[in-house]
Coordinates of C-alpha atoms and ligand atoms in Angstrom, one line a residue:
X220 CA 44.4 10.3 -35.3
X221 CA 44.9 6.3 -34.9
X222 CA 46.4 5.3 -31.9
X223 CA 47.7 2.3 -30.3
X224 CA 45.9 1.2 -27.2
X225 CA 47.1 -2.0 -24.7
X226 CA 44.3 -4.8 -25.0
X227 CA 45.3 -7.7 -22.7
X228 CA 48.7 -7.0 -23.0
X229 CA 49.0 -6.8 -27.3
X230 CA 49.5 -3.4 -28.1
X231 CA 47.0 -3.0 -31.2
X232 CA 45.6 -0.4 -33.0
X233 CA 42.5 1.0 -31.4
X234 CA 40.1 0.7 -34.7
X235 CA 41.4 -3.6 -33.8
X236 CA 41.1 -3.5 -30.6
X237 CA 38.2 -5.7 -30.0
X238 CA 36.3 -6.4 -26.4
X239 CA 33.5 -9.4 -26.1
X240 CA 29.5 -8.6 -26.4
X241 CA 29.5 -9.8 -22.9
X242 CA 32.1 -8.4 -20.9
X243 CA 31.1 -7.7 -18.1
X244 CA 32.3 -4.0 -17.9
X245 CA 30.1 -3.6 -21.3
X246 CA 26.8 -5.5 -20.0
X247 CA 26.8 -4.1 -16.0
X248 CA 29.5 -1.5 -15.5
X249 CA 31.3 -4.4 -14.0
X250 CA 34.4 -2.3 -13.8
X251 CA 37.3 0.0 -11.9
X252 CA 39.2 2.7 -14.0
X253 CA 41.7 5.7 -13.9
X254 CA 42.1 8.6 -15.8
X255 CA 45.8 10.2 -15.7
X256 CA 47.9 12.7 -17.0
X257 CA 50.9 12.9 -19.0
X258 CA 53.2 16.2 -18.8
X259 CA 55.9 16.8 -20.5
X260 CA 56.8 13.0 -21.3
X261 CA 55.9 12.0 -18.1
X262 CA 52.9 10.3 -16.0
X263 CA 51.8 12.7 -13.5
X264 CA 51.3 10.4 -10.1
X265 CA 51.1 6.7 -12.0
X266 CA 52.0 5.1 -8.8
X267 CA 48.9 6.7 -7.2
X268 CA 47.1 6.1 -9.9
X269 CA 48.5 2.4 -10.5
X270 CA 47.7 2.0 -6.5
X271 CA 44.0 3.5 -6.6
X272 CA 43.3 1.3 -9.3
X273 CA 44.1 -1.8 -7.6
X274 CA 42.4 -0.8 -4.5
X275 CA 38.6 -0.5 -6.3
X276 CA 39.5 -3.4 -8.1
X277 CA 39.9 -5.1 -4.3
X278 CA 37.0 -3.7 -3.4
X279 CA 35.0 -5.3 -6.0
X280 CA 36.6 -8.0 -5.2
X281 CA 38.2 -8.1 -9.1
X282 CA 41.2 -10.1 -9.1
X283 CA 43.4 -7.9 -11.5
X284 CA 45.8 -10.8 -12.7
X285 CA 48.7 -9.0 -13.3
X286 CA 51.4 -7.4 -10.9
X287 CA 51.6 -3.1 -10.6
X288 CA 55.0 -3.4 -11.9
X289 CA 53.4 -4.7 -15.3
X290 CA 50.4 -2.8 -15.3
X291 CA 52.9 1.0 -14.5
X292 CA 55.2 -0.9 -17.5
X293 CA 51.9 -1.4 -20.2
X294 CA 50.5 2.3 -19.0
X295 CA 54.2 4.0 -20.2
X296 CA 54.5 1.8 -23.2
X297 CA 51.3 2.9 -24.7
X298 CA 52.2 6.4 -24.2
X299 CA 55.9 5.5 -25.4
X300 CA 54.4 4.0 -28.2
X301 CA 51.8 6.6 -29.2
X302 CA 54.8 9.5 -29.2
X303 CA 52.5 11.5 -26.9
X304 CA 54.2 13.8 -24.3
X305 CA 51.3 15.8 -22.8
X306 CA 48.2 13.3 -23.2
X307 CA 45.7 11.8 -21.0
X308 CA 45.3 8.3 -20.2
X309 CA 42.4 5.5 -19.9
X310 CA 43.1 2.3 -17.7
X311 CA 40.1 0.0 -17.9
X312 CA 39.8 -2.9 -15.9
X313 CA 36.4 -5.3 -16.5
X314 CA 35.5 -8.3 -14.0
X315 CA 35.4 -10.6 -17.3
X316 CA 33.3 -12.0 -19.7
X317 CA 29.6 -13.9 -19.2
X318 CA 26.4 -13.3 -19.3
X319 CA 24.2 -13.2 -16.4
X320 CA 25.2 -11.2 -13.2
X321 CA 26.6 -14.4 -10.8
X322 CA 30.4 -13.5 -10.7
X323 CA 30.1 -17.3 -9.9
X324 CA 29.8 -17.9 -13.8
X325 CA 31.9 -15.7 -16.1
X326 CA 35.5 -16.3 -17.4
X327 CA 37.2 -14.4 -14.5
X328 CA 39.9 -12.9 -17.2
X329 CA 39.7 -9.5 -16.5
X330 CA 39.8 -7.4 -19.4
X331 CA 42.4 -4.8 -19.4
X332 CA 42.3 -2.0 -21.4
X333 CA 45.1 1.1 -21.5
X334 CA 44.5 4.1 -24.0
X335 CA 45.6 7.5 -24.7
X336 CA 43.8 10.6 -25.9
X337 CA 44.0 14.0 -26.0
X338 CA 41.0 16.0 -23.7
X339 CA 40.8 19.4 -22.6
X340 CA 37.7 19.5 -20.7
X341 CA 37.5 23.0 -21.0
X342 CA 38.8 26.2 -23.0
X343 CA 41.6 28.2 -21.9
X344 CA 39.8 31.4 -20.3
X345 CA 37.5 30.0 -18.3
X346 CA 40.7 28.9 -16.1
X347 CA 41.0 32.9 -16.1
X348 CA 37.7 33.5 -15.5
X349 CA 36.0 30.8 -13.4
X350 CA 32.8 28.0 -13.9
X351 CA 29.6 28.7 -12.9
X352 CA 28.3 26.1 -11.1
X353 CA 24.6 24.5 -10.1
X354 CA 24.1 22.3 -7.2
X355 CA 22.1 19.4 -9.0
X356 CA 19.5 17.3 -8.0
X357 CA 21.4 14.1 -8.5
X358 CA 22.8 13.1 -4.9
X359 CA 26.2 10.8 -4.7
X360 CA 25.6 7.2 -3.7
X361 CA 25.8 6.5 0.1
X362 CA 28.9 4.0 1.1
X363 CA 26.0 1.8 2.1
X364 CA 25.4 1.0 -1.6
X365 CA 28.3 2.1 -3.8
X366 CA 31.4 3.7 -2.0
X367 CA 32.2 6.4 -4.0
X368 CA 35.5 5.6 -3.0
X369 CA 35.9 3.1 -5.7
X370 CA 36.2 4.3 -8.9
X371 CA 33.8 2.0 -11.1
X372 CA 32.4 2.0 -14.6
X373 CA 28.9 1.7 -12.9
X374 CA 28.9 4.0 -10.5
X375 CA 29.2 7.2 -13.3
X376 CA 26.2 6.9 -14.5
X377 CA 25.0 8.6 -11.2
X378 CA 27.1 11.8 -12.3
X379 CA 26.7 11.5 -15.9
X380 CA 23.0 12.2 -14.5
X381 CA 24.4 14.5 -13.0
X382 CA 26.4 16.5 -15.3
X383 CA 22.9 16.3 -17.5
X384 CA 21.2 18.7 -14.9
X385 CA 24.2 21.0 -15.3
X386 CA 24.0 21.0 -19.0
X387 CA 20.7 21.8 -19.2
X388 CA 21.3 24.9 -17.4
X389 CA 24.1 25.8 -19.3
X390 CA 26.3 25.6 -15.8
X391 CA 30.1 24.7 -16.4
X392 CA 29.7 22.2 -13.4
X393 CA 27.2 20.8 -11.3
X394 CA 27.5 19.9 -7.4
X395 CA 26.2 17.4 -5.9
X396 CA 25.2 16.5 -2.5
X397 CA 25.6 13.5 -0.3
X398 CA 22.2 11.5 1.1
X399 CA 22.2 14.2 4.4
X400 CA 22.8 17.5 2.5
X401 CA 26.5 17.8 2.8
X402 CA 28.7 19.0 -0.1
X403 CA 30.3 16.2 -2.1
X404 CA 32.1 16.6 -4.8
X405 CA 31.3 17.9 -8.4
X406 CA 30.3 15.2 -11.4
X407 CA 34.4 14.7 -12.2
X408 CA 36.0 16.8 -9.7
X409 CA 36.7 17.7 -5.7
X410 CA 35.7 21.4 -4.6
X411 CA 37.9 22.8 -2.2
X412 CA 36.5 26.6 -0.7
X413 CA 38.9 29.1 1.0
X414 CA 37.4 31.1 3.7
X415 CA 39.7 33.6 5.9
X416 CA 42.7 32.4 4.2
X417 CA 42.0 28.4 5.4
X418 CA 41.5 25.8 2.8
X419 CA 38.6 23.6 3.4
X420 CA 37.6 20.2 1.6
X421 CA 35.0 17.3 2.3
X422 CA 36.3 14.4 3.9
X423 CA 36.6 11.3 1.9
X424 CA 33.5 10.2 4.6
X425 CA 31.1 12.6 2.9
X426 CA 31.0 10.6 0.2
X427 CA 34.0 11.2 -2.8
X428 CA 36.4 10.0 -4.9
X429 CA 39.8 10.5 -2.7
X430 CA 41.1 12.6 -6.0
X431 CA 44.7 12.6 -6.7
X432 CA 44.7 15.9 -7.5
X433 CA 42.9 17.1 -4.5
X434 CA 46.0 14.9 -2.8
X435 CA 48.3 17.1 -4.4
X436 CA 46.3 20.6 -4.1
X437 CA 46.3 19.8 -0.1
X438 CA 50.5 18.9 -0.6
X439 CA 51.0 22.1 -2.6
X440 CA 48.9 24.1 0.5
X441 CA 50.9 23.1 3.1
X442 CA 54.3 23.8 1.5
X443 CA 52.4 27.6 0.6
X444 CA 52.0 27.7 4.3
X445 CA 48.0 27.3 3.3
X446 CA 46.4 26.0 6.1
X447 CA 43.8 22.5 5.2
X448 CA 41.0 21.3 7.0
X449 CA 39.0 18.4 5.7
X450 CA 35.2 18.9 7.0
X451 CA 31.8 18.7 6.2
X452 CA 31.0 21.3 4.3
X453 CA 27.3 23.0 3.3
X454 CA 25.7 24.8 0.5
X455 CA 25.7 28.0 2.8
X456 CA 29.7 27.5 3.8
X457 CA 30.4 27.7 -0.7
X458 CA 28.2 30.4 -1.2
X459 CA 30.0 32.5 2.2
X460 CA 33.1 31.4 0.7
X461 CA 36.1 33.8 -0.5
X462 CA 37.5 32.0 -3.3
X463 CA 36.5 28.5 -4.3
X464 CA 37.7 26.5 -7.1
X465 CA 37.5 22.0 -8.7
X466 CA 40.3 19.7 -8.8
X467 CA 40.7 16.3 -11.0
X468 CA 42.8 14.8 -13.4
X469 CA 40.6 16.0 -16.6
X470 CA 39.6 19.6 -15.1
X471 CA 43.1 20.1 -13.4
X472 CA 42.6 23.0 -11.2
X473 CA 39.9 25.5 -12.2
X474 CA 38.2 28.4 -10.7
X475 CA 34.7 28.3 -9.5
X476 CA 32.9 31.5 -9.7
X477 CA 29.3 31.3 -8.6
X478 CA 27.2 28.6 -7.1
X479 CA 23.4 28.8 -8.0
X480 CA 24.0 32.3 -9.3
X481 CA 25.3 33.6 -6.2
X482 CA 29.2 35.1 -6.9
X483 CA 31.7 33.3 -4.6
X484 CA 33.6 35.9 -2.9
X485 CA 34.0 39.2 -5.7
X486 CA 32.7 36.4 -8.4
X487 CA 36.0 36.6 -9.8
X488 CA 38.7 34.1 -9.5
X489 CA 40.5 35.0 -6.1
X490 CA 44.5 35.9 -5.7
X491 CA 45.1 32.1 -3.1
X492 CA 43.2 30.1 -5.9
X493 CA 45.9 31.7 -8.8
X494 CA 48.9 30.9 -6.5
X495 CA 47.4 27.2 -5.7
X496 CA 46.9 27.1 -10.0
X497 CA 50.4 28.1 -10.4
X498 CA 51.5 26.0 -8.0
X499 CA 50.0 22.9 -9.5
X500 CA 51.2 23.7 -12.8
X501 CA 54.5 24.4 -12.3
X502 CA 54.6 21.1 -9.9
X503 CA 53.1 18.8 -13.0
X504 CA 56.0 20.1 -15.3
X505 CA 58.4 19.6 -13.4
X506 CA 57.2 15.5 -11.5
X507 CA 56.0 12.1 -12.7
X508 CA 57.6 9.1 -14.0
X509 CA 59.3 9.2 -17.1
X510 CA 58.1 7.4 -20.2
Ligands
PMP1837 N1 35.5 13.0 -8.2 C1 35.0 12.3 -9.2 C2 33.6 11.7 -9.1 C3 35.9 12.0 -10.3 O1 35.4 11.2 -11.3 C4 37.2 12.5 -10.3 C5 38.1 12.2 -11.5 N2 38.8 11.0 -11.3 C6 37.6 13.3 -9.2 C7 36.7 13.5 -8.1 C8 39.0 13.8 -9.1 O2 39.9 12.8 -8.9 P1 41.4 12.9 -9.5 O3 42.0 14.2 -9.0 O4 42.1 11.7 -8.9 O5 41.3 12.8 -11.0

């Protein structure tokens, strides 16, 4: 299906939509993005989107030259104009165009680049019945080099590696580690484990992406009466786990099974993890900004 997509403000269709041999995003992985969610004919979290968005782009020092206002406008009018009600959404931002690393001599026009598409990451029943999941070899970035805070174009090669390892092993997911051994975050998700009815999560310092979903997982919790705790977490504290399941905008909230073929819990998805999915869907159907 042709859509429209938002290039630099034109709305054109995306078989046009034409970006420069030496953008920057294209030649380096120069770039910030966000991937969100429409429900129901509306943007699930844009302003926390809109806001993380800006804030890798600050990190990167990437001046993104237009206002949140107009980027939260361009984001609803592509989905506006693409008729989509339940779609997910693409914001790329580039440093700009030259050759040559030195920010010191490209065009600093940032391209900007908004695009919708449909994506289910994965079939229905294995939100029934739960990923298997391999802790890969692949570790996540220490802050000291790339934050994994900041969601770049460059940084995904690292779980695209990643997400290779689980392939070949024909795992649904693959884990992955920070530089001391402490649990991370999956290739595109957060984990989250429950153990005697608690809800545990790594820190933000342990090296992930602070997801928006894992945001709104820890919301949901609390209201549940769920207690959270963010905390270091190892391989030995998933596979002692009860019930353990990923959260991110593609994956949504999905049931984790078995880490390196041990079962998690019965190796079924557990009765908290079903209330915290229900939860979340109920929550995207009935929030978000209106198109
Ligand atoms: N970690 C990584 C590495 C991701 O790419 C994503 C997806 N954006 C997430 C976690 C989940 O974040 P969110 O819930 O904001 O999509």
């Amino acid at each position: 299906m042709r859509r429209f997509v938002n290039l630099n403000g034109q709305m054109v269709s995306s078989a046009e939509a034409k970006i420069d041999l030496y953008d920057h995003g294209f030649l380096y992985g120069d770039g910030v993005f966000e991937g969100i969610r429409a429900y129901n004919g509306r943007i699930f979290k844009l302003q926390e989107h809109v806001d993380r968005l800006y804030h890798s782009a600050r990190a990167l020092m990437i001046h993104i030259p237009i206002s949140k206002e107009e980027m939260t406008e361009r984001i609803k009018a592509v989905v506006r104009e693409n008729g989509e009600t339940n779609c997910y959404i693409r914001v790329t931002v580039s440093r700009g165009v030259g050759l040559g690393l030195d920010p010191r001599h490209i065009r600093h026009e940032p391209t900007i680049a908004i695009s919708t598409a449909d994506l289910a990451l994965y079939p229905p029943d294995m939100y029934e019945n739960g990923l298997h999941v391999v802790t890969v070899s692949t570790r996540v970035p220490p802050a000291q080099s790339l934050d994994p805070r900041i969601k770049s174009l460059g940084r995904y090669i690292n779980n695209i590696l990643a997400k290779m390892e689980a392939n070949r092993v024909g795992a649904g997911e693959g884990l992955m580690l920070n530089i001391e051994g402490y649990v991370a975050e999956a290739t595109g998700d957060n984990i989250f484990v429950i153990k005697h009815g608690v809800l545990h999560t790594p820190p933000p310092s342990a090296g992930i992406l602070a997801g928006i979903t894992r945001a709104t997982v820890m919301m949901l919790a609390e209201e549940m009466d769920i207690p959270v705790r963010e905390t270091m977490l190892t391989l030995y504290d998933v596979y002692t786990a009860d019930e353990a399941f990923l959260t991110g905008t593609a994956a949504e909230v999905i049931p984790m099974v078995t880490l390196d073929d041990r079962p998690i819990g019965t190796g079924k998805p557990g009765e908290m993890t079903h209330r915290i999915i229900a939860a979340f869907r109920e929550h995207t159907q009935s929030s978000g900004t209106p198109v």
